[in-house]
Structures are given as structure tokens and as C-alpha cells.
XYZ file of C-alpha atoms in Angstrom:
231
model
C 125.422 101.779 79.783
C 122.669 99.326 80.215
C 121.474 99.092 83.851
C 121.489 95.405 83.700
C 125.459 95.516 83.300
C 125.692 97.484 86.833
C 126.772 95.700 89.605
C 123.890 94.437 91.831
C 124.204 96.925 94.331
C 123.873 99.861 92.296
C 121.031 98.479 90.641
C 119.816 98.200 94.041
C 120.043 101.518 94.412
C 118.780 102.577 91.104
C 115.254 100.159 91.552
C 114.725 102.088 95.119
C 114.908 105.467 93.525
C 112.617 104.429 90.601
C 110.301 103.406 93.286
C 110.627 107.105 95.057
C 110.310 108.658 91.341
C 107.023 106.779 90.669
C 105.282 107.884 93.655
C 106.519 111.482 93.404
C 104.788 111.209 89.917
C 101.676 110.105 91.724
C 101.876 113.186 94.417
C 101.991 115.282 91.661
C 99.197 113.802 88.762
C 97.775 116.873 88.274
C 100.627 119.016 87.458
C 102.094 115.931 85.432
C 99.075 115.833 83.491
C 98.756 119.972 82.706
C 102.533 119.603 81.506
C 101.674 116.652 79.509
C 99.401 119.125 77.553
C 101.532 121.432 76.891
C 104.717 119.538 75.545
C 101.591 117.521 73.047
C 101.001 120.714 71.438
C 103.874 121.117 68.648
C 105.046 116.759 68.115
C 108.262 116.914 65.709
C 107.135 114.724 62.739
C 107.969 116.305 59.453
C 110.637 113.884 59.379
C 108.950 110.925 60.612
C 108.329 107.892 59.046
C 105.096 107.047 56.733
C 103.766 104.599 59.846
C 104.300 107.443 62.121
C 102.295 109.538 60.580
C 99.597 107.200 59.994
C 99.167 107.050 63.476
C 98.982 110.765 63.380
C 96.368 110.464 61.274
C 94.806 108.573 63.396
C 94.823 110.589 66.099
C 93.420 113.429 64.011
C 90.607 111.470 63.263
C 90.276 110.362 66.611
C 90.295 114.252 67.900
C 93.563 113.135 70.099
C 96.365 114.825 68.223
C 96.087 117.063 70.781
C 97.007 115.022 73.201
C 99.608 113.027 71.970
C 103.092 112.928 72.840
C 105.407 110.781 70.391
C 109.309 109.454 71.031
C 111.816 108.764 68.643
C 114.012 106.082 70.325
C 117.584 104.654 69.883
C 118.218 101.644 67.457
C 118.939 99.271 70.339
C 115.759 100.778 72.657
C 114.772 96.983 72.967
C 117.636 95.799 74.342
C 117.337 97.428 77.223
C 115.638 96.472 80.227
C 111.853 97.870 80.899
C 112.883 100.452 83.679
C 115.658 101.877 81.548
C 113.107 102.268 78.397
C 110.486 103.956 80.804
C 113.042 106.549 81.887
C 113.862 107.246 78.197
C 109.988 107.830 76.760
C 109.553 110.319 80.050
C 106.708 107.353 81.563
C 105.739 107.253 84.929
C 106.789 103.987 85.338
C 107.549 100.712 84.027
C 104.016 99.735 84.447
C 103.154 102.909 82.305
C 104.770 100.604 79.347
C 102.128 99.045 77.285
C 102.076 97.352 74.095
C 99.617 96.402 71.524
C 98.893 92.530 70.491
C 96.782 91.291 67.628
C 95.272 88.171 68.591
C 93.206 85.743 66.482
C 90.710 83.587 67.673
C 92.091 79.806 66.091
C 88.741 78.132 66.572
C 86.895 80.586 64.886
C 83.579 79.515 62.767
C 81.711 81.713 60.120
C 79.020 79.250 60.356
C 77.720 80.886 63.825
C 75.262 83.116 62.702
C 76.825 85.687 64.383
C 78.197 89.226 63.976
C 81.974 90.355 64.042
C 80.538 92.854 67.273
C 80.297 90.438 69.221
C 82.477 87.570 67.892
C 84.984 88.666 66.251
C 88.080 86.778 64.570
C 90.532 89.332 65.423
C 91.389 91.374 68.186
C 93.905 94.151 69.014
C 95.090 93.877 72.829
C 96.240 96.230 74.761
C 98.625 95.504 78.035
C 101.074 96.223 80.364
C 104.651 94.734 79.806
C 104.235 93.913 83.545
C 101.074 92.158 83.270
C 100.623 89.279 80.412
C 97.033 88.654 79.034
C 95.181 86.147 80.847
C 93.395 84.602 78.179
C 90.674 82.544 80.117
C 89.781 85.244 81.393
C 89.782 87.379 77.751
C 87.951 84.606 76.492
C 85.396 84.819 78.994
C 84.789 88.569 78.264
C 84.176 87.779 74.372
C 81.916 85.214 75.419
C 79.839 87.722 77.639
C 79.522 90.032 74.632
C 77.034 87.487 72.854
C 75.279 86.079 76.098
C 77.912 82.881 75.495
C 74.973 82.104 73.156
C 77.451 79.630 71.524
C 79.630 77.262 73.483
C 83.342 77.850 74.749
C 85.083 75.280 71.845
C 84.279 77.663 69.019
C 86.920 80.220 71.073
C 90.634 80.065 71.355
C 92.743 83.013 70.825
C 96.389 83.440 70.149
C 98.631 85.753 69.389
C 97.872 86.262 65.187
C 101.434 85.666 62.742
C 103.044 88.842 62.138
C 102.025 88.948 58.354
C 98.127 89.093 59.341
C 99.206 91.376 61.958
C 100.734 93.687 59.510
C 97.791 93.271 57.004
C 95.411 94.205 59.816
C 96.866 96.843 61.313
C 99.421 98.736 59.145
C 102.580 98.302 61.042
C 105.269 95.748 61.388
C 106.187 93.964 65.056
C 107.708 96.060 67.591
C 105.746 99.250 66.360
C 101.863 98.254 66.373
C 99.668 100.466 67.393
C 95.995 100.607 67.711
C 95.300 103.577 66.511
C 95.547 104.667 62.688
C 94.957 100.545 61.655
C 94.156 100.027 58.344
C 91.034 98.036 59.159
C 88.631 98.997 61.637
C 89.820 96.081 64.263
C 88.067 95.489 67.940
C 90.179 96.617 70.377
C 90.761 95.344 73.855
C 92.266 98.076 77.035
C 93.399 95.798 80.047
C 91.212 97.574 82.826
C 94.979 97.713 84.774
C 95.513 100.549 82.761
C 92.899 102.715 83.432
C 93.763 102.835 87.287
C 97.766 104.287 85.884
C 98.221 107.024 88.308
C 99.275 109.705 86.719
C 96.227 108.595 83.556
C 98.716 107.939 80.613
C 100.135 105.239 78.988
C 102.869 104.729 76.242
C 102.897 102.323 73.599
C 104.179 101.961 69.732
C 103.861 104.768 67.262
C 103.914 102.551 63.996
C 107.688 102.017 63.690
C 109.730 100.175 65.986
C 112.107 103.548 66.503
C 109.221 105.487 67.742
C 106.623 105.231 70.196
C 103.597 107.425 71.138
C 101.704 108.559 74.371
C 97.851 109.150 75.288
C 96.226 109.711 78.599
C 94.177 106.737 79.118
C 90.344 108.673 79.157
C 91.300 110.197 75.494
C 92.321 106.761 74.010
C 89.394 105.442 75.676
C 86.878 107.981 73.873
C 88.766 107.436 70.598
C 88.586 104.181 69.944
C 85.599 103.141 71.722
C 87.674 100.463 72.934
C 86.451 97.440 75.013
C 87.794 97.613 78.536
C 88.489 93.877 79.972
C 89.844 92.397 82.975
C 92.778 90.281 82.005
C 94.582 89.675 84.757
């Protein structure tokens, strides 16, 4: 049963108690986070597909395996609404849902003189379901990273088509992932992520079916990610 098929009131009832779940998560962080440990220890992948265990490869290489916590979900995961698929991945809450966007920069010039560090074609964003990238603001960030030594016409990013996405990164739509990527892409953390209470975050493990989870410090330290303000 999708909850979006209940009648109002129970969904009434079912929003209030997500609320009182979330903040018993956030009385208890600690604990949450010493379990979270524990259940990361032995992931059940033998049987997982090749993009899932890319990503574990990825987080090998990123010394996070240890931390990671990965999800095989039903066929029609998607279809539900975001509360629902927070309740089935074990996530805080629905803000806990993130997901990973490559994003291409449409008025990009090689003729700048400058280096992919600091202006680079594509990005790999990551956000909260609840909170869409601002990208004003995400274009003001890039800027700052070469002293806006060039002007703001030379910038204009948007999400990349799925095929460069794919070639970039590894994995097909609905299961990108920023760890693992077949190129070494920039990647972007929305700074609303890193004040999740309990630290963790979910997002795709590769394949649409499956996704993984990483407490935010770990992911941080992994992929030397930049950390933006996008709201």
C-alpha cells in the first residue's frame, strides 16, 4: 500500500508520527550512529550487480567500506512517495534522502586559460530531495574558486544528458553515485547535509534497485568533496 492512496486523515496521522520518529532519531544520534557501525560491517553483495560493486570499490579505495550500509530496494521503490522510501532504506528522515546530479556548465570555454580545479565543465551534485540546487548561488561558488577572474557569461550549468552522465560517472539515471565514477569528476555536498542530525545520508548505489549509505564526515574525507551553499 502506497501511503499516498490512504485517506487524508490517516496520512495525517502517519506525517505526525514521522515527525515524532525523526526527532527520537535525533535524541538518540549517538547510539544511532554506534549501530550504524555495526550493521556496515558484513554488506550482502556477492550477488549484487557489476555497478554495485563498483561503488564498493569505491569505497575501498576511499577507506569507507567500513562504513557503508547498502539497500536493495523493490522494483517500484520510485513510485512511492519520499517518506515511504525513507522508512524503507532505515533513513532518519526524508531529508536524509539525497541524490547525486551531474551538471554541465553550457557556456563553458577552453579558451580561458584556466584549470579544470577551478573551472571545471562538469560537476557531480549532491542534494537533498527536499531541497533543489539553487544554481545562482552554485554558480557563484565556482566563480569564487578562481577569484571570478573571468566574468559570469562564460558560466551556466545544467543538469548534463543522461548519456554524458553515464560516460562520466559509470551508472545509468536513478542509480548515480559519486563515489566509484569512472572519471575523477568535482564533486559538490550541499552544506544542508552536513548539519543531518543523526550525520548520515543515503543516496544511489550504482543501480536504480539499490542504494547506499555514508555518514556525512566519512564521505566528506573520501572524496575531498567541495562543500557549497545551495540553498
Amino acid at each position: 500500500m502506497i501511503v499516498s492512496e490512504l485517506p487524508a486523515e490517516q496520512r495525517a496521522l502517519i506525517e505526525n508520527l514521522q515527525k515524532d520518529i525523526s526527532s527520537l532519531y535525533q535524541s538518540f544520534s549517538n547510539a544511532y550512529i554506534n549501530d550504524w557501525e555495526v550493521q556496515a560491517k558484513d554488506p550482502e553483495l556477492e550477488n549484487a550487480p557489476a555497478p554495485v560493486k563498483q561503488v564498493e570499490g569505491g569505497c575501498n579505495k576511499g577507506g569507507v567500506a567500513s562504513v557503508a550500509r547498502y539497500y536493495e530496494v523493490e522494483p517500484d521503490y520510485y513510485e512511492w512517495p519520499l517518506q515511504q522510501r525513507a522508512f524503507r532504506v532505515l533513513a532518519p528522515s526524508k531529508e536524509h534522502m539525497c541524490k547525486s546530479v551531474v551538471m554541465e556548465n553550457r557556456a563553458y570555454s577552453p579558451n580561458t586559460g584556466l584549470s579544470d580545479d577551478v573551472y571545471p565543465r562538469f560537476i557531480c551534485v549532491m542534494t537533498q530531495y527536499t531541497s533543489p540546487v539553487n544554481t545562482e548561488r552554485l554558480i557563484k561558488h565556482i566563480r569564487d574558486l578562481c577569484g571570478r577572474s573571468i566574468g559570469k557569461k562564460f558560466y551556466n550549468y545544467r543538469v548534463a544528458q543522461a548519456e554524458k552522465s553515464l560516460e562520466l560517472t559509470g551508472y545509468k539515471k536513478g542509480g548515480v553515485c559519486p563515489v566509484g565514477t569512472t572519471t575523477n569528476i568535482p564533486i559538490v555536498l550541499a552544506e544542508s547535509i552536513t548539519k543531518l542530525d543523526p550525520p548520515v545520508f543515503i543516496m544511489g548505489a550504482g543501480h536504480i534497485d539499490w542504494k547506499l549509505g555514508l555518514p556525512v564526515q566519512d564521505f566528506i574525507r573520501a572524496t575531498q568533496c567541495l562543500v557549497f551553499d545551495l540553498e
